[in-house]
mmCIF file of C-alpha atoms in Angstrom:
data_model
loop_
_atom_site.group_PDB
_atom_site.id
_atom_site.type_symbol
_atom_site.label_atom_id
_atom_site.label_comp_id
_atom_site.label_asym_id
_atom_site.label_seq_id
_atom_site.Cartn_x
_atom_site.Cartn_y
_atom_site.Cartn_z
ATOM 1 C CA MET X 1 66.359 -22.669 -122.829
ATOM 2 C CA GLY X 2 66.267 -21.570 -119.201
ATOM 3 C CA LYS X 3 63.402 -19.648 -117.643
ATOM 4 C CA ARG X 4 63.572 -15.874 -117.605
ATOM 5 C CA PRO X 5 64.253 -14.547 -114.118
ATOM 6 C CA PRO X 6 61.247 -12.691 -112.658
ATOM 7 C CA SER X 7 61.354 -8.970 -113.133
ATOM 8 C CA SER X 8 60.919 -6.494 -110.324
ATOM 9 C CA GLU X 9 57.394 -5.746 -111.591
ATOM 10 C CA ASP X 10 56.375 -9.402 -111.388
ATOM 11 C CA MET X 11 57.783 -9.651 -107.873
ATOM 12 C CA GLU X 12 55.748 -6.608 -106.735
ATOM 13 C CA LYS X 13 52.549 -8.124 -108.141
ATOM 14 C CA GLY X 14 53.274 -11.326 -106.265
ATOM 15 C CA ARG X 15 53.631 -9.468 -102.987
ATOM 16 C CA GLU X 16 50.296 -7.718 -103.513
ATOM 17 C CA LYS X 17 48.545 -11.055 -104.092
ATOM 18 C CA ALA X 18 50.104 -12.610 -100.997
ATOM 19 C CA ARG X 19 49.362 -9.596 -98.794
ATOM 20 C CA PRO X 20 46.215 -10.214 -96.675
ATOM 21 C CA SER X 21 43.342 -7.776 -96.999
ATOM 22 C CA MET X 22 43.301 -5.026 -94.382
ATOM 23 C CA PRO X 23 40.504 -5.237 -91.806
ATOM 24 C CA PRO X 24 37.923 -2.438 -91.860
ATOM 25 C CA PRO X 25 38.851 0.542 -89.697
ATOM 26 C CA HIS X 26 37.491 0.610 -86.161
ATOM 27 C CA LEU X 27 34.540 2.945 -86.165
ATOM 28 C CA CYS X 28 34.017 5.094 -83.118
ATOM 29 C CA PRO X 29 31.360 7.812 -82.875
ATOM 30 C CA PRO X 30 32.613 11.233 -81.802
ATOM 31 C CA PRO X 31 32.019 11.929 -78.117
ATOM 32 C CA PRO X 32 28.974 14.134 -77.490
ATOM 33 C CA LYS X 33 29.722 17.693 -76.509
ATOM 34 C CA PRO X 34 28.401 18.566 -73.050
ATOM 35 C CA TRP X 35 25.833 21.339 -72.839
ATOM 36 C CA VAL X 36 26.667 24.494 -70.946
ATOM 37 C CA PRO X 37 24.158 24.562 -68.059
ATOM 38 C CA TRP X 38 22.350 27.873 -67.709
ATOM 39 C CA LEU X 39 18.681 26.982 -67.147
ATOM 40 C CA VAL X 40 19.197 25.247 -63.790
ATOM 41 C CA PRO X 41 21.208 28.198 -62.390
ATOM 42 C CA ILE X 42 18.410 30.525 -63.558
ATOM 43 C CA ILE X 43 15.836 28.327 -61.787
ATOM 44 C CA PHE X 44 18.015 28.508 -58.676
ATOM 45 C CA VAL X 45 18.215 32.317 -58.826
ATOM 46 C CA ALA X 46 14.466 32.574 -59.518
ATOM 47 C CA ASN X 47 13.600 30.485 -56.451
ATOM 48 C CA VAL X 48 15.860 32.580 -54.224
ATOM 49 C CA ALA X 49 14.458 35.819 -55.671
ATOM 50 C CA VAL X 50 10.871 34.659 -55.121
ATOM 51 C CA PHE X 51 11.671 33.784 -51.510
ATOM 52 C CA ILE X 52 13.191 37.223 -50.906
ATOM 53 C CA TYR X 53 10.091 38.830 -52.422
ATOM 54 C CA THR X 54 7.911 36.595 -50.239
ATOM 55 C CA MET X 55 9.672 37.827 -47.133
ATOM 56 C CA TYR X 56 9.307 41.420 -48.340
ATOM 57 C CA VAL X 57 5.559 40.971 -48.773
ATOM 58 C CA ASN X 58 5.304 39.117 -45.462
ATOM 59 C CA ASP X 59 6.674 42.069 -43.416
ATOM 60 C CA CYS X 60 6.655 40.318 -40.045
ATOM 61 C CA PRO X 61 7.164 43.472 -37.884
ATOM 62 C CA SER X 62 3.882 44.919 -39.134
ATOM 63 C CA ILE X 63 2.012 41.988 -37.543
ATOM 64 C CA ASN X 64 4.259 40.637 -34.761
ATOM 65 C CA GLU X 65 6.440 43.590 -33.886
ATOM 66 C CA ASN X 66 8.221 42.118 -30.872
ATOM 67 C CA LYS X 67 8.056 38.410 -31.714
ATOM 68 C CA CYS X 68 9.852 38.185 -35.080
ATOM 69 C CA ILE X 69 13.059 36.190 -35.431
ATOM 70 C CA LEU X 70 16.073 38.333 -36.356
ATOM 71 C CA PRO X 71 14.227 41.661 -36.059
ATOM 72 C CA SER X 72 17.356 43.437 -37.330
ATOM 73 C CA LEU X 73 16.302 42.291 -40.812
ATOM 74 C CA LYS X 74 13.248 44.528 -40.419
ATOM 75 C CA ARG X 75 10.532 43.564 -42.916
ATOM 76 C CA PHE X 76 12.621 40.581 -44.028
ATOM 77 C CA SER X 77 12.630 39.098 -40.527
ATOM 78 C CA PHE X 78 11.062 35.677 -39.957
ATOM 79 C CA GLN X 79 7.801 34.682 -38.324
ATOM 80 C CA PRO X 80 7.918 33.435 -34.712
ATOM 81 C CA PHE X 81 9.405 29.958 -34.386
ATOM 82 C CA LYS X 82 6.150 28.490 -33.070
ATOM 83 C CA GLU X 83 4.359 29.673 -36.194
ATOM 84 C CA ASN X 84 7.017 28.682 -38.732
ATOM 85 C CA PRO X 85 9.978 26.575 -37.500
ATOM 86 C CA LEU X 86 11.558 26.645 -40.987
ATOM 87 C CA LEU X 87 12.438 30.358 -40.685
ATOM 88 C CA GLY X 88 10.046 31.769 -43.201
ATOM 89 C CA PRO X 89 6.851 33.744 -43.830
ATOM 90 C CA ALA X 90 3.334 33.318 -42.542
ATOM 91 C CA GLY X 91 0.928 30.891 -44.133
ATOM 92 C CA LEU X 92 -1.362 33.745 -45.186
ATOM 93 C CA THR X 93 1.470 35.279 -47.202
ATOM 94 C CA LEU X 94 2.090 31.992 -49.008
ATOM 95 C CA LYS X 95 -1.624 31.687 -49.777
ATOM 96 C CA LYS X 96 -1.652 35.207 -51.166
ATOM 97 C CA LEU X 97 1.310 34.543 -53.473
ATOM 98 C CA GLY X 98 0.114 31.235 -54.926
ATOM 99 C CA ALA X 99 0.415 28.348 -52.464
ATOM 100 C CA LEU X 100 -1.409 25.144 -53.345
ATOM 101 C CA GLU X 101 -4.744 24.992 -51.518
ATOM 102 C CA ARG X 102 -7.552 22.589 -52.302
ATOM 103 C CA GLN X 103 -10.409 25.081 -52.071
ATOM 104 C CA ARG X 104 -8.683 27.687 -54.245
ATOM 105 C CA VAL X 105 -7.676 25.156 -56.909
ATOM 106 C CA VAL X 106 -10.761 22.947 -57.069
ATOM 107 C CA GLU X 107 -13.693 25.089 -55.981
ATOM 108 C CA GLU X 108 -12.524 28.546 -57.078
ATOM 109 C CA GLY X 109 -10.858 27.409 -60.294
ATOM 110 C CA GLU X 110 -7.395 28.828 -59.576
ATOM 111 C CA GLY X 111 -5.533 26.132 -61.498
ATOM 112 C CA TRP X 112 -2.494 28.364 -61.916
ATOM 113 C CA ARG X 113 -1.586 27.480 -58.343
ATOM 114 C CA LEU X 114 -0.561 24.027 -59.576
ATOM 115 C CA LEU X 115 2.488 25.741 -61.105
ATOM 116 C CA SER X 116 2.991 28.781 -58.884
ATOM 117 C CA CYS X 117 3.423 26.664 -55.746
ATOM 118 C CA MET X 118 6.626 25.206 -57.259
ATOM 119 C CA TRP X 119 8.389 28.556 -56.838
ATOM 120 C CA LEU X 120 7.398 29.219 -53.220
ATOM 121 C CA HIS X 121 9.144 27.871 -50.126
ATOM 122 C CA ALA X 122 8.061 27.714 -46.513
ATOM 123 C CA GLY X 123 11.373 28.934 -45.093
ATOM 124 C CA VAL X 124 15.144 29.185 -45.353
ATOM 125 C CA VAL X 125 15.630 25.554 -44.318
ATOM 126 C CA HIS X 126 13.147 24.392 -46.951
ATOM 127 C CA LEU X 127 14.758 26.572 -49.627
ATOM 128 C CA LEU X 128 18.327 25.470 -48.877
ATOM 129 C CA ALA X 129 17.448 21.764 -48.933
ATOM 130 C CA ASN X 130 15.671 22.039 -52.274
ATOM 131 C CA MET X 131 18.224 24.303 -53.957
ATOM 132 C CA LEU X 132 21.169 22.110 -52.985
ATOM 133 C CA SER X 133 19.354 19.135 -54.510
ATOM 134 C CA LEU X 134 18.549 21.170 -57.615
ATOM 135 C CA LEU X 135 22.187 22.121 -58.195
ATOM 136 C CA PHE X 136 23.479 18.623 -57.427
ATOM 137 C CA ILE X 137 21.054 16.813 -59.746
ATOM 138 C CA GLY X 138 19.896 19.410 -62.249
ATOM 139 C CA ILE X 139 23.256 20.705 -63.489
ATOM 140 C CA ARG X 140 24.482 17.194 -64.303
ATOM 141 C CA LEU X 141 21.300 16.396 -66.221
ATOM 142 C CA GLU X 142 21.381 19.675 -68.143
ATOM 143 C CA GLN X 143 25.008 19.084 -69.123
ATOM 144 C CA GLU X 144 24.050 15.732 -70.622
ATOM 145 C CA PHE X 145 20.632 16.442 -72.149
ATOM 146 C CA GLY X 146 20.335 20.200 -72.643
ATOM 147 C CA PHE X 147 18.037 22.881 -71.332
ATOM 148 C CA ILE X 148 14.955 22.013 -73.441
ATOM 149 C CA ARG X 149 14.591 18.460 -72.146
ATOM 150 C CA ILE X 150 15.422 19.305 -68.540
ATOM 151 C CA GLY X 151 13.204 22.398 -68.527
ATOM 152 C CA LEU X 152 10.275 20.358 -69.853
ATOM 153 C CA LEU X 153 10.997 17.595 -67.363
ATOM 154 C CA TYR X 154 11.172 20.030 -64.439
ATOM 155 C CA VAL X 155 7.845 21.707 -65.200
ATOM 156 C CA LEU X 156 5.870 18.552 -66.042
ATOM 157 C CA ALA X 157 7.225 16.659 -63.032
ATOM 158 C CA GLY X 158 6.377 19.635 -60.808
ATOM 159 C CA LEU X 159 2.863 19.619 -62.239
ATOM 160 C CA GLY X 160 2.592 15.905 -61.478
ATOM 161 C CA GLY X 161 3.653 16.583 -57.906
ATOM 162 C CA SER X 162 1.060 19.346 -57.583
ATOM 163 C CA LEU X 163 -1.688 17.046 -58.860
ATOM 164 C CA GLY X 164 -0.695 14.376 -56.359
ATOM 165 C CA SER X 165 -0.607 16.910 -53.544
ATOM 166 C CA THR X 166 -3.997 18.387 -54.437
ATOM 167 C CA MET X 167 -5.638 14.968 -54.573
ATOM 168 C CA HIS X 168 -4.192 14.273 -51.135
ATOM 169 C CA LEU X 169 -5.482 17.606 -49.813
ATOM 170 C CA MET X 170 -8.968 16.685 -51.061
ATOM 171 C CA ARG X 171 -9.018 13.862 -48.514
ATOM 172 C CA THR X 172 -8.074 16.087 -45.585
ATOM 173 C CA THR X 173 -10.518 18.178 -43.588
ATOM 174 C CA SER X 174 -8.065 20.777 -42.246
ATOM 175 C CA PRO X 175 -7.239 23.783 -44.477
ATOM 176 C CA THR X 176 -3.675 22.797 -45.428
ATOM 177 C CA ILE X 177 -1.416 24.430 -48.017
ATOM 178 C CA SER X 178 1.523 23.021 -49.951
ATOM 179 C CA VAL X 179 4.553 24.815 -51.428
ATOM 180 C CA GLY X 180 8.001 23.925 -52.714
ATOM 181 C CA ALA X 181 9.939 22.539 -55.650
ATOM 182 C CA SER X 182 10.139 19.060 -54.143
ATOM 183 C CA GLY X 183 7.800 17.523 -56.723
ATOM 184 C CA ALA X 184 9.957 18.749 -59.591
ATOM 185 C CA LEU X 185 13.156 17.636 -57.838
ATOM 186 C CA PHE X 186 11.806 14.165 -57.192
ATOM 187 C CA GLY X 187 10.864 14.144 -60.863
ATOM 188 C CA LEU X 188 14.536 14.664 -61.732
ATOM 189 C CA LEU X 189 15.428 11.712 -59.477
ATOM 190 C CA GLY X 190 12.790 9.546 -61.128
ATOM 191 C CA ALA X 191 14.061 10.550 -64.559
ATOM 192 C CA MET X 192 17.613 9.568 -63.572
ATOM 193 C CA LEU X 193 16.335 6.093 -62.722
ATOM 194 C CA SER X 194 14.399 5.615 -65.962
ATOM 195 C CA GLU X 195 17.311 7.073 -67.969
ATOM 196 C CA LEU X 196 19.578 4.393 -66.523
ATOM 197 C CA LEU X 197 17.089 1.654 -67.368
ATOM 198 C CA ILE X 198 16.258 2.722 -70.922
ATOM 199 C CA ASN X 199 19.929 3.375 -71.801
ATOM 200 C CA TRP X 200 21.135 0.210 -70.064
ATOM 201 C CA THR X 201 23.445 -0.933 -72.888
ATOM 202 C CA ILE X 202 25.715 2.137 -72.824
ATOM 203 C CA TYR X 203 26.632 1.959 -69.129
ATOM 204 C CA VAL X 204 29.604 0.015 -67.769
ATOM 205 C CA ASN X 205 29.012 -0.309 -64.007
ATOM 206 C CA LYS X 206 25.255 -0.363 -64.461
ATOM 207 C CA CYS X 207 24.347 -2.519 -61.460
ATOM 208 C CA THR X 208 26.428 -0.388 -59.100
ATOM 209 C CA ALA X 209 24.890 2.805 -60.504
ATOM 210 C CA LEU X 210 21.395 1.330 -60.141
ATOM 211 C CA LEU X 211 22.003 0.320 -56.517
ATOM 212 C CA ILE X 212 23.373 3.735 -55.554
ATOM 213 C CA LEU X 213 20.472 5.520 -57.253
ATOM 214 C CA ILE X 214 17.882 3.339 -55.503
ATOM 215 C CA VAL X 215 19.489 4.055 -52.105
ATOM 216 C CA VAL X 216 19.473 7.819 -52.786
ATOM 217 C CA ILE X 217 15.810 7.716 -53.850
ATOM 218 C CA ALA X 218 14.835 5.632 -50.800
ATOM 219 C CA LEU X 219 16.552 8.057 -48.412
ATOM 220 C CA ASN X 220 14.828 11.042 -50.003
ATOM 221 C CA MET X 221 11.467 9.282 -49.901
ATOM 222 C CA ALA X 222 11.982 8.504 -46.216
ATOM 223 C CA VAL X 223 12.182 12.244 -45.495
ATOM 224 C CA GLY X 224 8.617 12.516 -46.760
ATOM 225 C CA PHE X 225 7.322 10.620 -43.727
ATOM 226 C CA LEU X 226 8.442 13.363 -41.350
ATOM 227 C CA PRO X 227 5.693 15.578 -39.866
ATOM 228 C CA LYS X 228 4.404 18.437 -42.033
ATOM 229 C CA VAL X 229 6.131 17.090 -45.171
ATOM 230 C CA ASP X 230 3.923 16.598 -48.237
ATOM 231 C CA ASN X 231 4.999 13.141 -49.390
ATOM 232 C CA SER X 232 2.173 12.986 -51.934
ATOM 233 C CA ALA X 233 3.914 15.722 -53.939
ATOM 234 C CA HIS X 234 7.151 13.732 -53.779
ATOM 235 C CA ILE X 235 5.481 10.557 -55.057
ATOM 236 C CA GLY X 236 3.512 12.352 -57.774
ATOM 237 C CA GLY X 237 6.587 14.195 -59.023
ATOM 238 C CA PHE X 238 8.732 11.066 -58.891
ATOM 239 C CA LEU X 239 6.262 9.007 -60.929
ATOM 240 C CA ALA X 240 5.824 11.780 -63.498
ATOM 241 C CA GLY X 241 9.589 12.193 -63.874
ATOM 242 C CA PHE X 242 10.138 8.430 -64.002
ATOM 243 C CA PHE X 243 7.826 7.953 -66.983
ATOM 244 C CA LEU X 244 8.962 11.188 -68.653
ATOM 245 C CA GLY X 245 12.540 9.921 -68.560
ATOM 246 C CA PHE X 246 11.623 6.978 -70.804
ATOM 247 C CA ILE X 247 10.463 9.474 -73.438
ATOM 248 C CA ILE X 248 12.754 12.496 -73.375
ATOM 249 C CA LEU X 249 16.027 11.105 -71.959
ATOM 250 C CA VAL X 250 16.493 8.181 -74.342
ATOM 251 C CA ARG X 251 19.962 7.890 -75.937
ATOM 252 C CA PRO X 252 21.154 6.043 -79.071
ATOM 253 C CA GLN X 253 22.153 2.441 -78.437
ATOM 254 C CA TYR X 254 25.778 1.425 -77.950
ATOM 255 C CA GLY X 255 27.708 1.406 -81.234
ATOM 256 C CA TYR X 256 25.315 3.651 -83.183
ATOM 257 C CA ILE X 257 27.055 6.108 -85.517
ATOM 258 C CA ARG X 258 25.359 8.725 -87.639
ATOM 259 C CA ARG X 259 25.837 8.218 -91.345
ATOM 260 C CA LYS X 260 27.570 11.573 -91.719
ATOM 261 C CA HIS X 261 30.319 10.286 -89.415
ATOM 262 C CA LEU X 262 30.884 7.092 -91.453
ATOM 263 C CA PRO X 263 33.703 6.990 -94.034
ATOM 264 C CA SER X 264 32.522 7.061 -97.640
ATOM 265 C CA THR X 265 34.130 3.674 -98.316
ATOM 266 C CA TYR X 266 32.343 1.925 -95.450
ATOM 267 C CA ASP X 267 29.804 -0.657 -96.638
ATOM 268 C CA GLY X 268 29.313 -2.613 -93.417
ATOM 269 C CA LYS X 269 26.183 -3.080 -91.357
ATOM 270 C CA HIS X 270 24.751 0.113 -89.836
ATOM 271 C CA LYS X 271 23.147 -0.179 -86.406
ATOM 272 C CA PRO X 272 19.698 1.378 -85.885
ATOM 273 C CA ARG X 273 19.527 4.394 -83.597
ATOM 274 C CA HIS X 274 17.467 2.713 -80.870
ATOM 275 C CA LYS X 275 16.761 -0.813 -79.711
ATOM 276 C CA GLY X 276 13.301 -2.290 -79.787
ATOM 277 C CA TYR X 277 12.850 -2.264 -76.018
ATOM 278 C CA GLN X 278 13.525 1.500 -75.986
ATOM 279 C CA TYR X 279 10.580 2.095 -78.317
ATOM 280 C CA VAL X 280 8.364 -0.198 -76.228
ATOM 281 C CA LEU X 281 9.245 1.581 -72.970
ATOM 282 C CA GLY X 282 8.818 5.020 -74.536
ATOM 283 C CA ILE X 283 5.386 4.284 -76.005
ATOM 284 C CA GLY X 284 4.218 2.579 -72.816
ATOM 285 C CA ALA X 285 5.389 5.512 -70.685
ATOM 286 C CA LEU X 286 3.609 8.000 -72.965
ATOM 287 C CA VAL X 287 0.325 6.107 -72.605
ATOM 288 C CA ILE X 288 0.696 5.953 -68.805
ATOM 289 C CA LEU X 289 1.463 9.675 -68.600
ATOM 290 C CA ILE X 290 -1.560 10.633 -70.694
ATOM 291 C CA LEU X 291 -3.810 8.444 -68.559
ATOM 292 C CA GLY X 292 -2.238 9.725 -65.340
ATOM 293 C CA TYR X 293 -2.598 13.423 -66.106
ATOM 294 C CA THR X 294 -6.110 12.857 -67.448
ATOM 295 C CA TYR X 295 -7.076 11.022 -64.263
ATOM 296 C CA GLY X 296 -5.509 13.736 -62.081
ATOM 297 C CA PHE X 297 -7.289 16.652 -63.738
ATOM 298 C CA GLY X 298 -10.492 14.631 -63.954
ATOM 299 C CA LYS X 299 -10.286 13.903 -60.247
ATOM 300 C CA LEU X 300 -9.928 17.617 -59.478
ATOM 301 C CA TYR X 301 -12.468 19.088 -61.839
ATOM 302 C CA GLY X 302 -14.567 16.186 -63.143
ATOM 303 C CA LEU X 303 -16.995 16.589 -66.004
ATOM 304 C CA LYS X 304 -18.062 20.027 -64.822
ATOM 305 C CA ALA X 305 -14.852 21.572 -66.140
ATOM 306 C CA LEU X 306 -15.296 19.887 -69.511
ATOM 307 C CA LYS X 307 -18.821 21.260 -69.867
ATOM 308 C CA ASN X 308 -17.560 24.787 -69.237
ATOM 309 C CA LEU X 309 -15.036 24.619 -72.050
ATOM 310 C CA PRO X 310 -15.847 26.801 -75.094
#
């Protein structure tokens, strides 16, 4: 007897056996949603408002009636050019409102000046330079990392710049003051550098980005060697921001996907959130920051401040 011809059901089963298994679907994490920047614009407005209030308190015509620059502005007019070439208030006004001064901070215990000096500026030129840098750098960082991280970075880097400036003022004999947001802004630059290094695997043109960033940082640091520019605040803020970036600006490694974004049928290997070197850099930076801030405050106040604690 001849063989029975294969039925349509048998033929379908044969096709299923011959069909190769489908490869697993390509997994791609959803792109992160950018933050809406609002903190950096508020910082910008606050700095401008503080400068306007500083000029109101300064009231140049009450002291130098016929020597003020732009006397049509009345009490908002600027001090004589010989006294303040940056078009701003008198030094006494800045001292009154919270400028950083060694004697007030160290000997009179006015530690609040370490933070208040960040919101004062010596003149219009000083304010414009800092605010343009703030908008250029800060808005991009806030869009990527959010207001909590950038706000914390801005304040702590500014504090690091104030500590560096005060320690420098302790070595000078002349009664010098320091104001400006430069320490905090250099902290943002330092954080951009460390963010690139600790998140190295997720960048494409990483070497080009690193070279451009180093050139920008070098040019800004070079400005600090001009006369009457407090480069110690720049260096202190930059170092604080650099090490802070290793801690608060770390991103997940390339290819990491949260489990909630994985399909229920996926049983492949799941990448850890961070690489080992990211943990090492973060822990090392935290230790350096703790030691650095401890050394800075210890240098200013020594053991005497610790004995006065309750």
